[in-house]
Short mmCIF file of C-alpha atoms in Angstrom, two decimals:
data_model
loop_
_atom_site.label_atom_id
_atom_site.label_comp_id
_atom_site.label_asym_id
_atom_site.label_seq_id
_atom_site.Cartn_x
_atom_site.Cartn_y
_atom_site.Cartn_z
CA MET A 1 0.00 0.00 0.00
CA THR A 2 2.77 2.35 -0.90
CA GLY A 3 1.88 5.92 -1.84
CA PHE A 4 -0.64 6.30 0.97
CA VAL A 5 -0.19 8.79 3.78
CA GLN A 6 -0.84 7.26 7.18
CA THR A 7 -3.17 9.29 9.35
CA ARG A 8 -4.71 9.19 12.83
CA LEU A 9 -8.10 10.86 12.52
CA LEU A 10 -8.47 11.20 16.31
CA ASP A 11 -4.90 12.20 17.05
CA GLY A 12 -4.85 14.13 20.32
CA LEU A 13 -8.10 12.66 21.70
CA ARG A 14 -7.41 11.26 25.17
CA VAL A 15 -9.56 8.34 26.29
CA VAL A 16 -9.56 6.39 29.55
CA GLU A 17 -11.30 3.04 29.41
CA ILE A 18 -12.47 1.08 32.43
CA ALA A 19 -14.41 -1.67 30.67
CA LEU A 20 -14.79 -5.43 30.81
CA PHE A 21 -15.38 -7.95 28.05
CA GLU A 22 -16.89 -6.62 24.80
CA ALA A 23 -17.79 -3.23 26.27
CA GLY A 24 -14.11 -2.58 25.57
CA GLY A 25 -14.99 -2.53 21.89
CA VAL A 26 -15.83 1.18 22.20
CA GLY A 27 -12.21 1.94 23.01
CA THR A 28 -11.10 -0.35 20.19
CA VAL A 29 -13.01 1.71 17.59
CA LEU A 30 -11.64 4.98 18.98
CA ALA A 31 -8.08 3.56 19.10
CA ASP A 32 -8.35 2.28 15.52
CA LEU A 33 -9.27 5.84 14.49
CA GLY A 34 -6.18 7.20 16.23
CA ALA A 35 -7.20 8.16 19.77
CA ASP A 36 -4.84 7.53 22.69
CA VAL A 37 -6.80 4.94 24.70
CA VAL A 38 -5.52 4.10 28.17
CA LYS A 39 -7.17 0.98 29.59
CA ILE A 40 -7.22 0.73 33.38
CA GLU A 41 -7.21 -2.92 34.47
CA ARG A 42 -6.95 -4.80 37.73
CA PRO A 43 -3.38 -5.89 38.59
CA GLY A 44 -2.50 -9.48 37.84
CA THR A 45 -5.35 -10.89 35.78
CA GLY A 46 -6.49 -7.71 34.02
CA ASP A 47 -9.70 -7.63 32.01
CA PRO A 48 -11.30 -11.11 32.09
CA VAL A 49 -11.72 -10.91 28.30
CA ARG A 50 -8.09 -12.07 28.17
CA THR A 51 -9.28 -15.53 29.17
CA ALA A 52 -12.78 -15.52 27.66
CA GLY A 53 -14.24 -17.23 24.63
CA TRP A 54 -12.29 -19.17 22.05
CA PRO A 55 -9.98 -19.83 20.29
CA PHE A 56 -6.81 -19.06 22.26
CA VAL A 57 -3.76 -18.02 20.25
CA GLU A 58 -0.37 -18.42 21.95
CA GLY A 59 -2.23 -18.85 25.23
CA VAL A 60 -4.25 -15.63 24.92
CA SER A 61 -7.89 -15.31 23.93
CA LEU A 62 -8.51 -14.10 20.38
CA MET A 63 -11.05 -11.72 21.91
CA HIS A 64 -8.26 -9.92 23.76
CA HIS A 65 -6.04 -9.82 20.67
CA HIS A 66 -8.89 -8.10 18.83
CA LEU A 67 -10.44 -5.88 21.53
CA GLY A 68 -7.17 -4.90 23.22
CA ARG A 69 -5.35 -3.65 20.14
CA GLY A 70 -4.31 -0.02 19.98
CA LYS A 71 -4.61 0.53 23.73
CA ARG A 72 -2.12 1.19 26.53
CA SER A 73 -2.64 -0.87 29.68
CA VAL A 74 -2.33 0.58 33.19
CA ALA A 75 -2.79 -1.84 36.09
CA LEU A 76 -4.36 -0.15 39.14
CA ASP A 77 -6.17 -1.52 42.17
CA LEU A 78 -9.26 0.70 42.33
CA ALA A 79 -10.13 -0.67 45.77
CA HIS A 80 -6.88 0.82 47.12
CA PRO A 81 -7.20 4.57 47.97
CA ASP A 82 -3.98 5.40 46.13
CA GLY A 83 -5.09 3.32 43.12
CA ALA A 84 -8.41 5.17 43.04
CA ALA A 85 -6.59 8.51 43.30
CA LEU A 86 -4.35 7.61 40.34
CA ALA A 87 -7.40 6.57 38.29
CA THR A 88 -9.05 9.88 39.14
CA ARG A 89 -5.96 11.76 37.97
CA LEU A 90 -5.97 9.94 34.65
CA MET A 91 -9.70 10.46 34.08
CA LEU A 92 -9.54 14.18 34.90
CA GLY A 93 -6.80 14.51 32.27
CA ALA A 94 -8.89 12.79 29.57
CA ASP A 95 -11.39 14.01 27.05
CA VAL A 96 -13.45 10.82 27.24
CA VAL A 97 -14.05 8.11 29.84
CA VAL A 98 -15.58 4.81 28.74
CA GLU A 99 -17.12 2.87 31.62
CA GLY A 100 -18.08 -0.68 30.72
CA MET A 101 -19.31 -2.68 33.72
CA ARG A 102 -22.49 -3.10 35.72
CA PRO A 103 -24.05 0.26 36.58
CA GLY A 104 -22.91 1.69 39.90
CA ALA A 105 -19.60 -0.17 40.18
CA LEU A 106 -17.49 2.99 39.82
CA ASP A 107 -19.99 5.22 41.67
CA ARG A 108 -19.54 3.10 44.81
CA ARG A 109 -15.86 4.00 44.79
CA GLY A 110 -16.46 7.70 44.16
CA LEU A 111 -15.15 7.32 40.59
CA GLY A 112 -18.42 7.63 38.67
CA ALA A 113 -19.66 10.16 36.14
CA ALA A 114 -21.28 12.53 38.64
CA ALA A 115 -18.13 12.84 40.78
CA LEU A 116 -15.72 13.27 37.87
CA ARG A 117 -17.85 15.59 35.75
CA ALA A 118 -18.46 17.81 38.78
CA ARG A 119 -14.70 18.44 38.73
CA ARG A 120 -14.35 18.52 34.91
CA PRO A 121 -17.65 19.61 33.31
CA GLU A 122 -16.33 19.28 29.74
CA LEU A 123 -15.59 15.56 30.23
CA VAL A 124 -17.52 13.17 27.97
CA TRP A 125 -18.48 10.09 29.95
CA CYS A 126 -19.85 7.03 28.17
CA THR A 127 -21.37 4.25 30.22
CA VAL A 128 -21.86 0.98 28.37
CA SER A 129 -23.92 -1.69 30.13
CA GLY A 130 -26.24 -4.56 29.33
CA TYR A 131 -29.61 -2.94 29.93
CA GLY A 132 -28.67 0.65 30.64
CA THR A 133 -28.65 2.60 33.90
CA THR A 134 -32.44 2.99 34.17
CA GLY A 135 -35.43 0.69 33.85
CA PRO A 136 -36.51 -2.49 35.65
CA TYR A 137 -33.65 -4.59 34.21
CA ALA A 138 -30.86 -2.11 34.93
CA ARG A 139 -29.33 -4.24 37.68
CA LEU A 140 -30.07 -7.63 36.11
CA ALA A 141 -26.94 -9.75 35.63
CA ALA A 142 -26.38 -10.78 32.02
CA HIS A 143 -23.94 -12.00 29.38
CA GLY A 144 -23.71 -11.22 25.69
CA LEU A 145 -26.52 -13.30 24.22
CA ALA A 146 -29.02 -11.96 26.77
CA PHE A 147 -29.39 -8.73 24.83
CA ASP A 148 -30.18 -10.48 21.55
CA ALA A 149 -32.66 -12.76 23.33
CA TRP A 150 -34.33 -9.70 24.87
CA ALA A 151 -34.48 -7.94 21.52
CA GLY A 152 -36.18 -10.86 19.76
CA LEU A 153 -33.13 -11.93 17.77
CA MET A 154 -32.66 -15.39 19.24
CA THR A 155 -34.13 -18.41 17.48
CA VAL A 156 -35.36 -21.03 19.96
CA THR A 157 -34.41 -24.50 18.70
CA GLN A 158 -34.72 -28.01 20.09
CA THR A 159 -32.05 -30.59 20.87
CA PRO A 160 -32.38 -34.22 19.77
CA GLU A 161 -33.37 -34.99 23.36
CA GLY A 162 -36.23 -32.51 23.17
CA HIS A 163 -34.69 -29.78 25.28
CA PRO A 164 -35.05 -26.14 24.14
CA SER A 165 -31.89 -24.36 23.05
CA GLY A 166 -31.10 -21.06 21.41
CA SER A 167 -29.26 -19.86 18.32
CA VAL A 168 -27.89 -16.43 17.42
CA ARG A 169 -25.85 -16.25 14.21
CA VAL A 170 -24.14 -12.97 15.21
CA PRO A 171 -24.58 -11.37 18.67
CA LEU A 172 -25.64 -7.94 17.49
CA GLY A 173 -26.01 -6.29 20.90
CA THR A 174 -22.34 -6.53 21.81
CA ARG A 175 -21.07 -5.98 18.24
CA VAL A 176 -23.18 -2.96 17.27
CA THR A 177 -22.80 -1.17 20.62
CA PRO A 178 -19.18 -0.07 20.04
CA LEU A 179 -20.16 1.66 16.79
CA LEU A 180 -23.21 3.32 18.34
CA ALA A 181 -21.26 4.42 21.41
CA ALA A 182 -18.22 5.68 19.46
CA THR A 183 -20.47 7.76 17.18
CA SER A 184 -22.22 9.26 20.22
CA VAL A 185 -18.93 9.92 21.98
CA LEU A 186 -17.53 11.83 19.01
CA ALA A 187 -20.71 13.88 18.67
CA ALA A 188 -20.44 14.78 22.38
CA VAL A 189 -16.74 15.66 22.01
CA LEU A 190 -17.58 18.07 19.18
CA ARG A 191 -20.10 19.81 21.40
CA ALA A 192 -17.73 19.90 24.34
CA ARG A 193 -15.03 21.53 22.26
CA THR A 194 -17.31 24.28 21.01
CA SER A 195 -19.40 24.90 24.14
CA GLY A 196 -17.43 23.46 27.05
CA ALA A 197 -20.40 21.30 27.92
CA GLY A 198 -19.56 17.62 28.30
CA ALA A 199 -22.07 14.79 28.44
CA THR A 200 -22.94 11.57 30.24
CA LEU A 201 -23.96 8.93 27.72
CA ASP A 202 -25.96 5.88 28.75
CA ILE A 203 -25.61 3.17 26.04
CA ALA A 204 -27.25 -0.23 26.52
CA GLU A 205 -26.26 -3.32 24.56
CA ALA A 206 -29.87 -4.50 24.68
CA ASP A 207 -31.07 -1.21 23.15
CA ALA A 208 -28.46 -1.55 20.37
CA ALA A 209 -29.64 -5.07 19.51
CA MET A 210 -33.24 -3.85 19.32
CA ALA A 211 -32.47 -0.72 17.29
CA VAL A 212 -30.48 -2.53 14.61
CA ASP A 213 -33.58 -4.67 13.91
CA TRP A 214 -35.79 -1.57 13.65
CA LEU A 215 -37.67 -2.68 10.52
CA THR A 216 -38.97 -5.84 12.20
CA VAL A 217 -39.86 -4.10 15.47
CA GLU A 218 -41.60 -1.24 13.69
CA GLY A 219 -43.27 -3.66 11.30
CA HIS A 220 -44.96 -5.60 14.07
CA ARG A 221 -46.09 -2.32 15.60
CA ALA A 222 -47.52 -1.24 12.25
CA HIS A 223 -49.40 -4.54 11.94
CA GLU A 224 -51.38 -3.67 15.08
CA ARG A 225 -53.27 -1.22 12.90
CA PRO A 226 -56.18 -2.38 10.64
CA GLU A 227 -55.27 -4.19 7.41
CA SER A 228 -57.05 -1.47 5.48
CA GLU A 229 -54.38 0.98 6.72
CA VAL A 230 -51.26 -1.19 6.70
CA THR A 231 -50.83 -3.72 3.88
CA GLY A 232 -48.01 -5.64 2.27
CA ASN A 233 -46.12 -4.40 -0.76
CA PRO A 234 -48.64 -3.50 -3.52
CA ASN A 235 -46.19 -4.84 -6.12
CA ASP A 236 -46.58 -8.31 -4.59
CA GLY A 237 -50.36 -8.13 -4.41
CA GLY A 238 -50.55 -6.25 -1.11
CA ALA A 239 -50.89 -9.28 1.16
CA ARG A 240 -49.31 -8.86 4.56
CA ARG A 241 -46.00 -10.69 5.05
CA GLU A 242 -43.92 -11.30 8.14
CA PRO A 243 -42.37 -7.94 9.10
CA GLY A 244 -38.70 -7.31 8.40
CA THR A 245 -36.72 -9.44 6.01
CA ALA A 246 -38.13 -12.77 7.19
CA GLY A 247 -40.43 -13.11 4.15
CA ILE A 248 -37.81 -14.28 1.64
CA GLY A 249 -39.05 -17.86 1.75
CA GLU A 250 -41.62 -17.74 -1.06
CA SER A 251 -39.90 -15.01 -3.05
CA VAL A 252 -38.59 -16.04 -6.46
CA ARG A 253 -36.81 -12.99 -7.88
CA TYR A 254 -35.16 -12.31 -4.48
CA GLN A 255 -33.93 -15.71 -3.44
CA VAL A 256 -30.96 -18.02 -2.77
CA TYR A 257 -30.16 -20.47 -5.57
CA ARG A 258 -27.61 -23.27 -5.90
CA SER A 259 -24.79 -22.50 -8.28
CA ARG A 260 -22.58 -25.18 -9.83
CA ASP A 261 -20.24 -25.04 -6.82
CA GLY A 262 -22.06 -23.23 -4.03
CA HIS A 263 -24.89 -20.72 -3.64
CA VAL A 264 -25.76 -17.24 -4.83
CA LEU A 265 -28.30 -14.66 -3.68
CA PHE A 266 -30.29 -13.38 -6.65
CA MET A 267 -32.05 -10.01 -6.22
CA ALA A 268 -33.58 -8.91 -9.55
CA THR A 269 -36.85 -7.50 -8.16
CA GLU A 270 -36.70 -4.29 -10.19
CA GLN A 271 -37.92 -4.82 -13.78
CA LYS A 272 -34.82 -3.29 -15.37
CA PHE A 273 -32.57 -5.78 -13.53
CA TRP A 274 -34.93 -8.65 -14.34
CA VAL A 275 -34.81 -7.80 -18.03
CA ASN A 276 -31.01 -7.53 -17.92
CA PHE A 277 -30.78 -10.97 -16.29
CA CYS A 278 -33.20 -12.68 -18.68
CA THR A 279 -31.38 -11.20 -21.66
CA ALA A 280 -27.97 -12.23 -20.31
CA VAL A 281 -29.02 -15.89 -19.86
CA GLY A 282 -30.80 -16.07 -23.23
CA ARG A 283 -34.29 -16.26 -21.75
CA PRO A 284 -36.13 -13.10 -22.86
CA ASP A 285 -39.35 -15.15 -22.74
CA LEU A 286 -39.24 -14.89 -18.93
CA THR A 287 -39.40 -11.10 -18.79
CA GLY A 288 -43.18 -10.80 -19.08
CA ASP A 289 -44.90 -7.64 -20.29
CA GLY A 290 -42.79 -5.34 -18.09
CA ALA A 291 -45.87 -3.77 -16.47
CA THR A 292 -44.64 -4.42 -12.93
CA ALA A 293 -41.76 -2.13 -11.97
CA THR A 294 -40.87 -4.20 -8.90
CA SER A 295 -41.81 -7.80 -8.18
CA HIS A 296 -40.67 -10.71 -6.03
CA ALA A 297 -42.86 -13.14 -8.02
CA ILE A 298 -44.08 -14.54 -4.71
CA GLY A 299 -45.10 -18.19 -4.91
CA ASP A 300 -44.40 -18.63 -8.64
CA HIS A 301 -43.09 -22.17 -8.32
CA ALA A 302 -42.80 -22.74 -12.04
CA LEU A 303 -40.53 -19.72 -12.42
CA ARG A 304 -38.52 -20.80 -9.39
CA ARG A 305 -37.86 -24.18 -10.97
CA GLU A 306 -36.75 -22.47 -14.18
CA LEU A 307 -34.31 -20.26 -12.28
CA ALA A 308 -33.03 -23.17 -10.20
CA GLY A 309 -32.07 -24.97 -13.39
CA LEU A 310 -30.38 -21.89 -14.82
CA PHE A 311 -28.29 -21.12 -11.74
CA THR A 312 -26.77 -24.61 -11.53
CA GLN A 313 -25.19 -24.07 -14.97
CA ARG A 314 -22.53 -21.61 -13.77
CA SER A 315 -20.15 -21.32 -10.82
CA THR A 316 -20.62 -18.67 -8.15
CA VAL A 317 -17.64 -16.74 -9.52
CA ASP A 318 -19.11 -16.82 -13.01
CA TRP A 319 -22.48 -15.55 -11.80
CA VAL A 320 -20.85 -12.58 -10.05
CA ALA A 321 -18.86 -11.85 -13.21
CA LEU A 322 -22.05 -11.97 -15.31
CA GLY A 323 -23.87 -9.71 -12.88
CA LEU A 324 -21.05 -7.17 -13.16
CA ALA A 325 -20.99 -7.37 -16.95
CA GLU A 326 -24.76 -7.28 -17.56
CA ASN A 327 -25.87 -5.16 -14.58
CA PHE A 328 -28.12 -7.33 -12.43
CA PRO A 329 -27.80 -7.90 -8.65
CA VAL A 330 -26.33 -11.19 -7.51
CA ALA A 331 -24.04 -11.97 -4.57
CA PRO A 332 -21.96 -14.92 -3.44
CA VAL A 333 -23.30 -16.64 -0.33
CA ASN A 334 -20.23 -16.99 1.89
CA ASP A 335 -19.71 -18.43 5.30
CA PRO A 336 -17.17 -17.02 7.77
CA ARG A 337 -14.55 -19.48 6.52
CA SER A 338 -14.97 -18.90 2.79
CA LEU A 339 -15.28 -15.13 3.17
CA ALA A 340 -11.52 -14.77 3.68
CA ASP A 341 -10.94 -16.16 0.16
CA ASP A 342 -13.44 -13.82 -1.49
CA PRO A 343 -11.60 -11.42 -3.85
CA HIS A 344 -13.58 -8.42 -2.62
CA PHE A 345 -12.72 -9.23 1.00
CA ARG A 346 -9.04 -9.56 0.11
CA HIS A 347 -9.06 -6.23 -1.71
CA ARG A 348 -10.73 -4.14 0.99
CA ASN A 349 -9.84 -5.94 4.23
CA PRO A 350 -6.14 -6.78 4.52
CA TRP A 351 -5.42 -8.73 7.69
CA LEU A 352 -3.67 -7.19 10.66
CA PRO A 353 -1.07 -9.99 10.60
CA ALA A 354 -0.50 -12.57 13.32
CA ALA A 355 3.23 -11.96 13.19
CA GLU A 356 2.61 -8.54 14.76
CA TYR A 357 -0.77 -8.87 16.48
CA GLY A 358 -0.60 -12.40 17.87
CA ALA A 359 -3.48 -13.52 15.65
CA ASP A 360 -4.77 -12.50 12.22
CA LEU A 361 -7.29 -9.75 12.93
CA VAL A 362 -9.91 -7.90 10.92
CA GLY A 363 -9.25 -4.18 11.12
CA LEU A 364 -11.75 -1.33 11.28
CA PRO A 365 -13.34 -1.18 7.79
CA VAL A 366 -12.89 2.56 7.29
CA HIS A 367 -11.24 3.61 4.03
CA LEU A 368 -9.82 7.01 3.12
CA VAL A 369 -9.07 8.31 -0.35
CA GLY A 370 -5.34 8.98 -0.70
CA GLU A 371 -4.72 8.12 2.95
CA ARG A 372 -4.99 5.14 5.24
CA LEU A 373 -5.44 4.81 8.97
CA ALA A 374 -2.22 4.28 10.86
CA PRO A 375 -2.19 0.64 12.10
CA PRO A 376 -2.97 0.19 15.80
CA ALA A 377 -0.49 -1.29 18.24
CA PRO A 378 -0.95 -4.93 19.27
CA ALA A 379 -2.99 -5.73 22.39
CA PRO A 380 -0.88 -5.03 25.49
CA ALA A 381 0.11 -7.21 28.42
CA VAL A 382 -1.57 -6.36 31.74
CA GLY A 383 -0.03 -3.14 33.05
CA GLN A 384 2.46 -2.91 30.20
CA HIS A 385 2.25 0.90 30.08
CA THR A 386 1.63 1.65 33.76
CA ASP A 387 4.88 3.54 34.40
CA GLU A 388 4.86 5.27 31.01
CA VAL A 389 1.33 6.62 31.44
CA LEU A 390 1.69 7.60 35.10
CA ARG A 391 5.01 9.39 34.49
CA ALA A 392 3.30 11.44 31.76
CA ALA A 393 0.60 12.27 34.31
CA GLY A 394 3.24 13.70 36.68
CA VAL A 395 3.90 10.74 38.96
CA SER A 396 7.59 10.62 39.95
CA ASP A 397 9.71 7.48 39.92
CA GLU A 398 9.94 7.70 43.71
CA ASP A 399 6.14 7.75 43.98
CA LEU A 400 5.85 4.89 41.52
CA HIS A 401 8.11 2.78 43.71
CA ARG A 402 6.12 3.74 46.82
CA LEU A 403 2.75 3.06 45.21
CA ARG A 404 3.89 -0.28 43.87
CA ALA A 405 5.18 -1.32 47.28
CA ALA A 406 1.84 -0.28 48.80
CA GLY A 407 -0.04 -2.51 46.29
CA ALA A 408 -1.87 0.32 44.53
CA LEU A 409 -0.54 -0.67 41.13
CA ALA A 410 1.04 -3.62 39.39
#
């Protein structure tokens, strides 16, 4: 990637993160964009994400390799008065504090948003929690899949023994929250720099899971109204379908088909694309009279059989090439393993390599024209930057020795 100027879009933004597990993803996004993110962890074991999930690479969880990158680690015992005082000093010198644990954990130590923002009103404080800081579930213990289950995103399945189980393809609550929170943080920083007024943000992983599925949630709400007021798509006859994107099952012109070596998603609902496709495959007889601008051809089983036969005649790669050449929408159906071999993935998402990062990692998919984001540093060891960060905050070597002997820091 020679010829590109490396840049740090958030150069100069100072962030202190006190967050556990995937709540630390907020700091990861900000670090990837160039912010200086200092992660305060407990001495010894650090953030439990280091030993969570799977797989482990060189004895360290892949989750830590990914979520810890770009950050500096300071190991402080927040239960020790001197450790709490050092954390306070670091937070008061920051532009942003990211708190990612159960609500009230820092408040009980006098380190919460109210105490710190009373001393530094321009501070932007972002609390990330499972259910938020208000509401009947605010203090309910939870792990990552709870938020998708709450938001209606979990499919209840059954084991061979007849026991209920659950399935979530991607846990959206914990994965979308860092993007939502980082966007909100940066909006609050802009206001703070122009007005001096900081903010306390309350971001819930459950809310994020719900909001990302807005079409389904709003669709069910709309269906509470009379059918005379809320119908299906008039281009498909107007019959009500399951809200959201769950109605693909009987669609024909928006459907998954087997290719010669895999599967493709075909999406020629607009008439212009349908005509382009039919012409490209030598079947102009399938185009119809062109009166319908948009159609899914719901339930047209004869047409579906025709298309099924056509799609098995070419490979997935060939169908994508034909779609590019003849202008109709078609996409390869990948799985997480095959995605890495997809040419578009390889072009736009170069790996952060294992030789430097401990594991091959997917970077932040933000692209600049004529520039590229400076690569983040690898995930740190627990307390790796304690002395470096505290010296910059004005702590002398003598005090570092004393504080370490007293057990306030690693």
